CSV table of C-alpha atoms in Angstrom, one decimal:
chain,number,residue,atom,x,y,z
A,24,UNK,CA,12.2,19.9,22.1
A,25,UNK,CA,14.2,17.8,19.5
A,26,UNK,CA,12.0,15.5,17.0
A,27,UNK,CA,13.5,12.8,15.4
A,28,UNK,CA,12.0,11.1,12.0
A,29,UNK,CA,13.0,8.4,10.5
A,30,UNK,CA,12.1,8.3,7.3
A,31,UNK,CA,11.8,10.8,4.6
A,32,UNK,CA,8.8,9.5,2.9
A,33,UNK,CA,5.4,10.8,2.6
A,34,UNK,CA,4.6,10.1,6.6
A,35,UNK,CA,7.6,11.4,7.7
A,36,UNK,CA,7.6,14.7,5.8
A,37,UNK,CA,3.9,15.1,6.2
A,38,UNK,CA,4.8,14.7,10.5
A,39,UNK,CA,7.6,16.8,10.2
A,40,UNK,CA,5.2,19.4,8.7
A,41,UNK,CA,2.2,19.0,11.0
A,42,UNK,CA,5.0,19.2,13.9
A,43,UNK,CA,6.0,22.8,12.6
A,44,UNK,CA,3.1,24.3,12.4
A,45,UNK,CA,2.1,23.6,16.0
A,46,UNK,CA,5.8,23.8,17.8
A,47,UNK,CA,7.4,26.4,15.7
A,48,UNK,CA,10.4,27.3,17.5
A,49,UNK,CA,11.1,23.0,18.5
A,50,UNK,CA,14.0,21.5,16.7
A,51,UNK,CA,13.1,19.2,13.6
A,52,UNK,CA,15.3,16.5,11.7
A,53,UNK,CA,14.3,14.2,8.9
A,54,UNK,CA,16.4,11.2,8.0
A,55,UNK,CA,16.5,9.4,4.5
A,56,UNK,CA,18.4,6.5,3.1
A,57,UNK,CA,18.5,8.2,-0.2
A,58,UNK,CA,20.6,11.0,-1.6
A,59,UNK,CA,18.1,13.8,-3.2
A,60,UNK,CA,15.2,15.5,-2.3
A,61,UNK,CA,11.8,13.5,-0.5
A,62,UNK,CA,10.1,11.9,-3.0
A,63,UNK,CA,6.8,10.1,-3.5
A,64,UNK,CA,7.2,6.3,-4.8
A,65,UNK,CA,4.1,6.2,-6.0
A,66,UNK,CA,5.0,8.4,-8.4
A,67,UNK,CA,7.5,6.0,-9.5
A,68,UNK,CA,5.2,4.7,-12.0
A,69,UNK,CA,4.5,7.9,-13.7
A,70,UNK,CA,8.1,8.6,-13.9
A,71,UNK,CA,8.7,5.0,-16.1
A,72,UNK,CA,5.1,6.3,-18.5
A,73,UNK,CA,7.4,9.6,-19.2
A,74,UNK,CA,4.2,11.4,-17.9
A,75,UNK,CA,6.7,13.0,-15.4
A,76,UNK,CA,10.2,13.6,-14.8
A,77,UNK,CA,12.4,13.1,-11.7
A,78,UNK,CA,11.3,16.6,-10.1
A,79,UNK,CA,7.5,15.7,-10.2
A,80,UNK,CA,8.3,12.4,-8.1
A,81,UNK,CA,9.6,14.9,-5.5
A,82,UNK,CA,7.2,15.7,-2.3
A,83,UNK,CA,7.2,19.6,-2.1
A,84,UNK,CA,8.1,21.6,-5.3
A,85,UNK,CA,10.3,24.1,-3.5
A,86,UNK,CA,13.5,24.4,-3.5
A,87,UNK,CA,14.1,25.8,-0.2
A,88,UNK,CA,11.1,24.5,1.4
A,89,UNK,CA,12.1,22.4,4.0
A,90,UNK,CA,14.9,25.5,5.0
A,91,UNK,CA,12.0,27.6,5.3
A,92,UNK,CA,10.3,25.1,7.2
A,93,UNK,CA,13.6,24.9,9.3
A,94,UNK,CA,13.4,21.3,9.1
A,95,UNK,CA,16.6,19.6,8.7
A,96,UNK,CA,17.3,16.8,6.4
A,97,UNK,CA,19.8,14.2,6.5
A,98,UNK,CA,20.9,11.2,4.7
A,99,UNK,CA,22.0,8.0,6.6
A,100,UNK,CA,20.1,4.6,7.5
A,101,UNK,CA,19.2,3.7,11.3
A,102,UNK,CA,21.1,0.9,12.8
A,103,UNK,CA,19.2,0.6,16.1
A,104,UNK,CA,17.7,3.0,18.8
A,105,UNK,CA,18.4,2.9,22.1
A,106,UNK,CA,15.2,4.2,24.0
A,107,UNK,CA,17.1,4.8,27.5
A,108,UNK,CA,19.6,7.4,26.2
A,109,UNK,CA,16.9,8.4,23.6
A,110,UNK,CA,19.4,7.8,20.9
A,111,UNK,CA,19.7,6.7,17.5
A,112,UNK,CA,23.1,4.9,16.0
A,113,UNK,CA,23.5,5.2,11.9
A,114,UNK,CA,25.0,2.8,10.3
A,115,UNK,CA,28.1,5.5,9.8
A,116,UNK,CA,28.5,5.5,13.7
A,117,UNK,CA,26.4,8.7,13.9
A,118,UNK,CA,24.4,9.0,16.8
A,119,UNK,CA,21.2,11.4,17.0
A,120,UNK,CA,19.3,12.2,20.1
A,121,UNK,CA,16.0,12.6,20.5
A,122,UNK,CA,13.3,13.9,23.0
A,123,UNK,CA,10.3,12.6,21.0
A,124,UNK,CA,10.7,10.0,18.1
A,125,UNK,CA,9.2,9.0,14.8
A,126,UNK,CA,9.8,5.8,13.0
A,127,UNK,CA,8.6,6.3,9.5
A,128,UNK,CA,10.9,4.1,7.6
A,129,UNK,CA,8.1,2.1,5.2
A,130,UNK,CA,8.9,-1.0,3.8
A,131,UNK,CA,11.6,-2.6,2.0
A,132,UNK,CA,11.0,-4.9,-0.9
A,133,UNK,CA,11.2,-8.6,-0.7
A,134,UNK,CA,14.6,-10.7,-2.2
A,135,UNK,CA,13.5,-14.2,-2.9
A,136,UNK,CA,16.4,-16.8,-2.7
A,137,UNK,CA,16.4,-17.7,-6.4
A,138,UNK,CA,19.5,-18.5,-8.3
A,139,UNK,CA,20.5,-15.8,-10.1
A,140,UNK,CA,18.6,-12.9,-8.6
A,141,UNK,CA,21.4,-11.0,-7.8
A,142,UNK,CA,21.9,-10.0,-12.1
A,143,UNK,CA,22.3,-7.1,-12.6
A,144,UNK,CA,19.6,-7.3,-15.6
A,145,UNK,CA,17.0,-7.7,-12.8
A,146,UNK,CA,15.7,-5.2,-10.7
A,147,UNK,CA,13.0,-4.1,-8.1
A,148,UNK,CA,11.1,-1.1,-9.0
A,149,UNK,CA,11.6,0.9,-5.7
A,150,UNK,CA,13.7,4.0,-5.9
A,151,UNK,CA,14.4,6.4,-8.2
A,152,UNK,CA,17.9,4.4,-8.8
A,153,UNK,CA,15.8,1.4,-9.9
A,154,UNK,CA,13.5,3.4,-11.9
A,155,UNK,CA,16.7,5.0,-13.8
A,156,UNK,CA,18.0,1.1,-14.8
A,157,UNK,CA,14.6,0.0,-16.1
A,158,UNK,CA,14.1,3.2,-18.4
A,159,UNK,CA,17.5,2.6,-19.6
A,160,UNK,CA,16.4,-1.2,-19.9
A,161,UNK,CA,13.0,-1.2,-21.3
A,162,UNK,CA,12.9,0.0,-24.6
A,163,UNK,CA,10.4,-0.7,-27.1
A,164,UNK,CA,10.2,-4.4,-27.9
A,165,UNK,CA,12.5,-5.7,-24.9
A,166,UNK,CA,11.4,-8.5,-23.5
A,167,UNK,CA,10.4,-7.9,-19.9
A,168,UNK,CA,9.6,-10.7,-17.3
A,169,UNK,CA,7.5,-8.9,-14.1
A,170,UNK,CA,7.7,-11.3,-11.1
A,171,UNK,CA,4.8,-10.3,-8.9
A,172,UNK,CA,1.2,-9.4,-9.6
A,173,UNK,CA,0.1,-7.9,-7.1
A,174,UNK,CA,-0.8,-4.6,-6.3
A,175,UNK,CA,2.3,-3.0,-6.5
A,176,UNK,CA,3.2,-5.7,-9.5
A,177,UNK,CA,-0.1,-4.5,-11.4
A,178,UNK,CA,1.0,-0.8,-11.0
A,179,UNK,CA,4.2,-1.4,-12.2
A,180,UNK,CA,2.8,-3.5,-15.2
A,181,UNK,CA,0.8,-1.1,-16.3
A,182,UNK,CA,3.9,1.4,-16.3
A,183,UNK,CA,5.6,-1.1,-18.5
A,184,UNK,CA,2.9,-1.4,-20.6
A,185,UNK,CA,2.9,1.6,-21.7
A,186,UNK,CA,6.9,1.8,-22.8
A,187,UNK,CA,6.1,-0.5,-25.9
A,188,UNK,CA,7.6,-3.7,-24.1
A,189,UNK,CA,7.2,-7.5,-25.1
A,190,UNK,CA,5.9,-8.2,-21.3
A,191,UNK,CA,5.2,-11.0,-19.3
A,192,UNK,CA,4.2,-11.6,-16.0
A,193,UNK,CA,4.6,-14.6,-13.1
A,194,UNK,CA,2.5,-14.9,-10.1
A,195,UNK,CA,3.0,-17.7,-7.4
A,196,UNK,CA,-0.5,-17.6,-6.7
A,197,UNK,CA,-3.4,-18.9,-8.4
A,198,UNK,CA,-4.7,-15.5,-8.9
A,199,UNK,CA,-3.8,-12.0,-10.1
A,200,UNK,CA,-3.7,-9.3,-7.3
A,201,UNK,CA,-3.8,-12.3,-4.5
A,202,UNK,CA,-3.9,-10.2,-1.5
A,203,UNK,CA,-7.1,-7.9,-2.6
A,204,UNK,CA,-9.1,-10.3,-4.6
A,205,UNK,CA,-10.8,-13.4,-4.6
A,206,UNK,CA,-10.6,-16.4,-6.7
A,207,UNK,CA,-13.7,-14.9,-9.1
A,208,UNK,CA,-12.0,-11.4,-8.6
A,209,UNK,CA,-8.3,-12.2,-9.4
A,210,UNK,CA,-9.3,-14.8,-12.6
A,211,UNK,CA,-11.2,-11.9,-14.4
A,212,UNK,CA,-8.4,-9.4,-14.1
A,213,UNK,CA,-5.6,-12.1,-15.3
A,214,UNK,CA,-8.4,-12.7,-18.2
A,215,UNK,CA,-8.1,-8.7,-19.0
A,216,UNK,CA,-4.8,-8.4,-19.3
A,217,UNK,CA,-4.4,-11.6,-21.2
A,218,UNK,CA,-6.6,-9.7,-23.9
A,219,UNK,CA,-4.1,-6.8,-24.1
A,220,UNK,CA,-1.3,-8.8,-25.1
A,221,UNK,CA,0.6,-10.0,-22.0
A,222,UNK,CA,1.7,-13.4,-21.2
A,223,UNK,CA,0.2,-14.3,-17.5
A,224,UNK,CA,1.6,-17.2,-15.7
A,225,UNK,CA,-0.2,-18.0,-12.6
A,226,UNK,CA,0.2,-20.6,-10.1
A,227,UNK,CA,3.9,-20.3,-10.8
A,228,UNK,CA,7.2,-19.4,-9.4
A,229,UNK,CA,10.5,-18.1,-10.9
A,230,UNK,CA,13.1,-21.0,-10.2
A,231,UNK,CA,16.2,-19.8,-11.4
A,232,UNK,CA,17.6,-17.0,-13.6
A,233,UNK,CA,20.7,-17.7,-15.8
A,234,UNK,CA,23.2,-14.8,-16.7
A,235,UNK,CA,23.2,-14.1,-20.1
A,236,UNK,CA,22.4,-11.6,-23.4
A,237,UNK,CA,19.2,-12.2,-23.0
A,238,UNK,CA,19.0,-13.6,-19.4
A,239,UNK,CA,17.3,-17.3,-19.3
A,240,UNK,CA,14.5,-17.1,-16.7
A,241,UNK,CA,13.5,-20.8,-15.6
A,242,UNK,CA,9.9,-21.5,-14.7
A,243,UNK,CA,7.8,-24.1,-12.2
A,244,UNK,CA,5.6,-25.1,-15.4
A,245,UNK,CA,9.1,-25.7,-17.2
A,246,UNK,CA,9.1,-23.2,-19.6
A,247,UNK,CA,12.2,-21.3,-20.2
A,248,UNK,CA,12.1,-17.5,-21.1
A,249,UNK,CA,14.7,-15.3,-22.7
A,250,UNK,CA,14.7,-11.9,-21.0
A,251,UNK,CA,16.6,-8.9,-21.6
A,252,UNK,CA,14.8,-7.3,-18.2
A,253,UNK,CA,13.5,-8.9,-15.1
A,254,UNK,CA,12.0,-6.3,-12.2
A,255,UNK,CA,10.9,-8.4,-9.2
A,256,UNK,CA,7.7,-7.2,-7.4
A,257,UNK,CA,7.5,-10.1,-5.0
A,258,UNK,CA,6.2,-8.0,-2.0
A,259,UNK,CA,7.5,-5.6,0.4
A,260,UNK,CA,7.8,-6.3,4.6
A,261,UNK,CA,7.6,-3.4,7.0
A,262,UNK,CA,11.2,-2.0,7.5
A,263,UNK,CA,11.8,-2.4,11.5
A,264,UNK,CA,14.5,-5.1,11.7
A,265,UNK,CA,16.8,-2.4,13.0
A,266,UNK,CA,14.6,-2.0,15.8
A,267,UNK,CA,15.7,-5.9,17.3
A,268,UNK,CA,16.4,-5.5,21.2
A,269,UNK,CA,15.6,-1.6,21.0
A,270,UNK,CA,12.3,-2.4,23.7
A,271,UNK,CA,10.0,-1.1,21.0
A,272,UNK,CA,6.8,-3.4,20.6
A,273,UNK,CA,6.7,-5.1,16.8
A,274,UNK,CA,4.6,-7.8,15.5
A,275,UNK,CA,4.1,-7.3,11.7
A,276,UNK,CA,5.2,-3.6,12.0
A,277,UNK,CA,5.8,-1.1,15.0
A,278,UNK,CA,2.5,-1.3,17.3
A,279,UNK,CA,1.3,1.8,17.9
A,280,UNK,CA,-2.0,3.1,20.2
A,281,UNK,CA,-4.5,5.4,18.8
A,282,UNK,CA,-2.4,8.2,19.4
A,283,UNK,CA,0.0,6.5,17.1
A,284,UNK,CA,2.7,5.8,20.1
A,285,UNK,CA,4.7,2.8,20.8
A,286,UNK,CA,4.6,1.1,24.1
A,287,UNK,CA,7.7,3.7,24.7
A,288,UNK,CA,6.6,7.2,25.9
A,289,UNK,CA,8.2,9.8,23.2
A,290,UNK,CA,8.4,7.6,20.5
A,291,UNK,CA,6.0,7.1,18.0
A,292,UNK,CA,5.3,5.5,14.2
A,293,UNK,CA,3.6,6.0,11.2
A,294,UNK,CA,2.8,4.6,7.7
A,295,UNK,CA,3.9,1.1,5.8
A,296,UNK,CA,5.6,0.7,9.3
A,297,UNK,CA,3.4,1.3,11.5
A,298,UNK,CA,0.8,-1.1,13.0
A,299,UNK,CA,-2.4,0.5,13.9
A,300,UNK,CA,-6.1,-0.6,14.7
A,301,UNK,CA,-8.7,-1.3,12.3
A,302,UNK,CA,-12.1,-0.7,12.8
A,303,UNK,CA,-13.2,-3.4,10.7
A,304,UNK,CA,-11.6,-6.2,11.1
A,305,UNK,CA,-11.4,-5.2,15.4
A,306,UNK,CA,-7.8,-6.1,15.1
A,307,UNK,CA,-4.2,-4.3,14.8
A,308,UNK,CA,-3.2,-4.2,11.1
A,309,UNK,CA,-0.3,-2.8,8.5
A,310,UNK,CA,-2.2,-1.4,6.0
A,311,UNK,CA,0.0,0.1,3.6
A,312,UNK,CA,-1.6,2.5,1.6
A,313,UNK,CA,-0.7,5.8,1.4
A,314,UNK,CA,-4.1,8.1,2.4
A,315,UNK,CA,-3.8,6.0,5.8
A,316,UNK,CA,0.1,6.7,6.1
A,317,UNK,CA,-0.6,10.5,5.5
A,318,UNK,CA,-3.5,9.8,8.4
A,319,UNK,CA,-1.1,8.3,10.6
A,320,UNK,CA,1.6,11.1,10.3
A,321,UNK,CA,-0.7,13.7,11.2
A,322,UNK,CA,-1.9,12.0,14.2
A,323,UNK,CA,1.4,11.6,15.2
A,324,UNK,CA,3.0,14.8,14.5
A,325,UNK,CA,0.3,16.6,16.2
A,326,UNK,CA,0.6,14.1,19.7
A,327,UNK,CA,4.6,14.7,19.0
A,328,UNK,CA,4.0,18.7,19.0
A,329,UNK,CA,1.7,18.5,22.5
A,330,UNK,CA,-1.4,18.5,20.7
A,331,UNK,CA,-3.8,15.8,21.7
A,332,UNK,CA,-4.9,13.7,18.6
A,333,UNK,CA,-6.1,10.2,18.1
A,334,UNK,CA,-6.8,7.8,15.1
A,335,UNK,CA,-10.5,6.5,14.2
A,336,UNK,CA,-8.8,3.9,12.6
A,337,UNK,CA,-7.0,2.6,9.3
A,338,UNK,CA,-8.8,1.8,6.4
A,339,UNK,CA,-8.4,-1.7,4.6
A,340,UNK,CA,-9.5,-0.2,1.3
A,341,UNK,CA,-7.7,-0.9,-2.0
A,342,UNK,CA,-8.4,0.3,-5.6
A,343,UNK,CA,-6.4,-0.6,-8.6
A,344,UNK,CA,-6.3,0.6,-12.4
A,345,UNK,CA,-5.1,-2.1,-14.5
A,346,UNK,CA,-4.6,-1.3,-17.4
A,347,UNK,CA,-8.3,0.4,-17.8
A,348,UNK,CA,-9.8,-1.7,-15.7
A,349,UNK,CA,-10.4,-0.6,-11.9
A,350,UNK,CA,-11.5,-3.0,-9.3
A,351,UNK,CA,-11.4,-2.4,-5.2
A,352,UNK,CA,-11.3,-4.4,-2.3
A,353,UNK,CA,-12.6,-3.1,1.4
A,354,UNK,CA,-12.4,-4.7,4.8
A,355,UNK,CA,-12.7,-8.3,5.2
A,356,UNK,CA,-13.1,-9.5,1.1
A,357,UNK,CA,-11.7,-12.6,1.9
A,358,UNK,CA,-15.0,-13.6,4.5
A,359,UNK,CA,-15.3,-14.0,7.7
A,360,UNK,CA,-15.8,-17.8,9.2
A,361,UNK,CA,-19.2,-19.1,8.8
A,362,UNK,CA,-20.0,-15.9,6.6
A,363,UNK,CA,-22.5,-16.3,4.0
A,364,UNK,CA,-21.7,-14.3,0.8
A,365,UNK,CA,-23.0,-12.8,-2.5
A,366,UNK,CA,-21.4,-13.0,-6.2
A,367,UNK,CA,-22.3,-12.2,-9.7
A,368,UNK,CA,-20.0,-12.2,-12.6
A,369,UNK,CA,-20.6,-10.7,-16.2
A,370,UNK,CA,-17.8,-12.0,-18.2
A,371,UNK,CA,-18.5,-10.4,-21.4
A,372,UNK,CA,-17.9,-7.0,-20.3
A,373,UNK,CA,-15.7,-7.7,-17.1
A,374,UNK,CA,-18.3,-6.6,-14.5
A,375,UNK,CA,-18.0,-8.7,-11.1
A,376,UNK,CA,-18.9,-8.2,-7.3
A,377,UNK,CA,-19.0,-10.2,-4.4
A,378,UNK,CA,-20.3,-9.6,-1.2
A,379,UNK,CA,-19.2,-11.1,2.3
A,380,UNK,CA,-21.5,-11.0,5.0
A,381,UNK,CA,-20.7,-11.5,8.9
A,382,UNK,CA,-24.8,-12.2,10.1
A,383,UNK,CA,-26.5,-9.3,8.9
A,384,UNK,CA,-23.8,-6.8,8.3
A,385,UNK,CA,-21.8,-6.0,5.3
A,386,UNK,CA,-18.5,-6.6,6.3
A,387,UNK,CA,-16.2,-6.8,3.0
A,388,UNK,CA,-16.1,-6.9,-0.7
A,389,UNK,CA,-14.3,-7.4,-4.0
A,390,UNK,CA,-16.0,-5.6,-7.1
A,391,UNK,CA,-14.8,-4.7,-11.1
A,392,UNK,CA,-15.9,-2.2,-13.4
A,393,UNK,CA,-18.9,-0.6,-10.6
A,394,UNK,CA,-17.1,2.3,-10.0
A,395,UNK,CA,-20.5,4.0,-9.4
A,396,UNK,CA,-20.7,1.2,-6.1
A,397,UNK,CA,-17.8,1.8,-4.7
A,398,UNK,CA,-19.2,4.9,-2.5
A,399,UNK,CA,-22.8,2.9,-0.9
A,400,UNK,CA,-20.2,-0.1,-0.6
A,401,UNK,CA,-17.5,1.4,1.3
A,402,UNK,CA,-20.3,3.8,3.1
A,403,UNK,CA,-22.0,0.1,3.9
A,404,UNK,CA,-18.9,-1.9,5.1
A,405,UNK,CA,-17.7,1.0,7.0
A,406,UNK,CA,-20.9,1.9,9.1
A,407,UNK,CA,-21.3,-1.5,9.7
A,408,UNK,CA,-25.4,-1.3,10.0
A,409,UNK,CA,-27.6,-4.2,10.6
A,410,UNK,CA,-29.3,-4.6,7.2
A,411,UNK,CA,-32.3,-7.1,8.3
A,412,UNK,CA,-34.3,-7.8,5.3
A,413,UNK,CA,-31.9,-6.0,3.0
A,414,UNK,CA,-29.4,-9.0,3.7
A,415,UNK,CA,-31.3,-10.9,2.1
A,416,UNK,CA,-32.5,-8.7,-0.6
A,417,UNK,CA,-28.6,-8.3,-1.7
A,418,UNK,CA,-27.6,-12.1,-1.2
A,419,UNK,CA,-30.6,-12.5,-3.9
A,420,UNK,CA,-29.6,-9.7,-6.1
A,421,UNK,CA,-25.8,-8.7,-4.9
A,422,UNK,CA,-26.6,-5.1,-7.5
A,423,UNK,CA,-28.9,-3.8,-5.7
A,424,UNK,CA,-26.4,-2.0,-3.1
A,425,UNK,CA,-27.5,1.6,-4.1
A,426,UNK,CA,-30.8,0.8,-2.7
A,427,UNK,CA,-29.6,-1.1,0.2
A,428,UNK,CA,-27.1,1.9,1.2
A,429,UNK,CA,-30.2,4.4,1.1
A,430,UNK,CA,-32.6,2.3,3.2
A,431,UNK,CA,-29.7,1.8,5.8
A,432,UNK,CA,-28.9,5.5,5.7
A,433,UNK,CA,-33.0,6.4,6.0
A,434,UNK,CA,-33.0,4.4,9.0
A,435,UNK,CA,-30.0,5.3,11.0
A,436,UNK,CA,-31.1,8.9,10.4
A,437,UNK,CA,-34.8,7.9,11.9
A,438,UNK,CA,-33.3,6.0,14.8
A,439,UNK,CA,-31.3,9.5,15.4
A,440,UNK,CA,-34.1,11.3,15.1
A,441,UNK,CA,-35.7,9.0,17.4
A,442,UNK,CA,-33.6,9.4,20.3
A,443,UNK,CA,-33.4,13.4,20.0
């Protein structure tokens, strides 16, 4: 048996593993776009805080691991697969066969169409490449212009932060973090970092970048900025376009069953690619975080190997250190139609939660600074249990979670004991 993955990241290399240890004589091969050993982006950041170097951003420490492993890697970048001859085409004319398939190949980061963006004084932060031209860039008192404050935007800010920078940041949104908080949410965390000495523009878009020593960055709120870096962090999209005409199911990403297959027998997906089912929300979702992309790659690796395996489900869940300050999002934060919710907001020492209800059920949330929460919420949200009277109890007094958790879990454990 041949396995194909596409996709040296951490789903690919953690399915290529799970794959060996249950067919250990099959064939394995691992293809990456990158020269270098497998590495972890998320340790992208670490790399730019000089907490790391290069090696520590790398997936498995070993030298010869993945010969020991007899898994094969190889650099090259997919072009399309053709499912009838179970093939793959490189963009080098390469063609790979396959019996069984993994398409692991993330996301790719967003290029808006702004004038200018193509300078070589702006970057994205996404590959060790990138990370190489901002350290060379952002020394101590350059002035660096983040586009995008999001999640990946906040991580990266906080990287920068740390390297001594004059920094400031531009979100098109009204909000910081746009896609995990709320309006409440998002305003307290612009408010925070405002307070440690970084410009925030929100509400506001890039318009056009002039070439330059510094660069002249043009603003919607007509400001004009001189910047010696610019690092866009406008977003990433699942990266599947090579699969056009291939027969392979996509909406957002690569839609997958809870065996993590596509509608094609043999070929499977897994991670910022991957479309899978979500418990919560009752729909098919990309959620691109990695603990569900290492779920998802062992799910599918062991269905690839023979072994029958199925996902409970991905997990909306986000949390975020920014610069000190952690909040997290689960499931449906944003409401559900004809919700009712609870919020309470202590300015003075950036404390916030909200609470969004669908009937009786806890369904999603946004919270700051309660990291001792986060367990009864997530344990709430996830279980989804009627809370009756609790409801009520927490749209009154939105802190009172810990006691709502325990009464749900006393229950459900009576109810079992009920029916034994």
């Amino acid at each position: 048996m041949k396995h194909v993955v596409l996709g040296n990241g951490p789903a690919g290399i953690i399915a290529a593993e799970t794959i060996r240890k249950h067919a250990p004589t099959d064939e394995i091969l691992v293809l990456g776009d990158e020269p270098g050993p497998p590495y972890s982006r998320m340790a992208i950041p670490y790399l730019l805080m000089g907490k790391i170097g290069e090696e520590g951003t790398y997936q498995r420490k070993g030298k010869d691991h993945y010969a020991q492993q007899r898994i094969e890697l190889l650099t090259g970048r997919a072009k399309g697969v053709d499912v009838a001859a179970r093939s793959v085409r490189l963009e080098d004319g390469t063609v790979l066969t396959f019996d069984r398939l993994l398409i692991a190949t993330g996301a790719r980061p967003i290029r808006p169409p702004i004038p200018g963006i193509d300078l070589p004084q702006v970057n994205p932060c996404w590959t060790l490449a990138d990370a190489r031209q901002i350290m060379e860039s952002a020394k101590p008192g350059a002035r660096v212009l983040l586009m995008g404050a999001g999640f990946i935007g906040c991580i990266i800010m906080e990287a920068l932060a740390t390297r001594g920078v004059q920094l400031s940041v531009v979100e098109m949104q009204d909000r910081m973090v746009p896609r995990m908080m709320g309006e409440g949410a998002g305003g307290m965390i612009k408010r925070w970092v405002e307070n440690k000495g970084i410009a925030v523009y929100t509400s506001t878009r890039v318009e056009s970048i002039r070439a330059g020593a510094p660069l002249t960055v043009r603003l919607s709120n007509g400001k004009e900025l001189a910047v010696d870096l610019m690092i866009a962090a406008a977003g990433v999209l699942p990266n599947i376009a090579f699969l056009a005409g291939s027969g392979i199911e996509c909406r957002q990403g690569v839609l997958t069953d809870e065996r993590l297959q596509t509608n094609v027998p043999g070929v499977y997906a897994a991670g910022d690619c991957a479309e899978a089912f979500d418990v919560i929300t009752g729909t098919s979702i990309v959620s691109a975080i990695q603990p569900n992309a290492a779920d998802q790659a062992y799910c599918a690796g062991m269905n690839m190997a023979g072994k029958k395996s199925e996902l409970k489900g991905v997990t909306q869940i986000n949390v975020l250190d920014t610069l000190g300050l952690i909040s997290t999002s689960f499931g449906r934060w944003e409401g559900v139609p004809g919700g009712e919710h609870a919020e309470l907001s202590d300015e003075a020492n950036f404390r916030y939660i909200r609470l969004e209800f669908d009937g009786d059920v806890l369904t999603g949330y946004n919270a700051i600074g309660l990291t001792d929460h986060i367990g009864f919420l997530r344990g709430l949200t996830q279980s989804r249990v009627k809370l009756g009277a609790w409801k009520d109890r927490l749209l009154r007094d939105p802190m009172r979670v810990p006691e709502a958790y325990l009464a749900s879990a006393q229950a459900q454990h009576a109810r079992g004991m009920r029916v034994a």
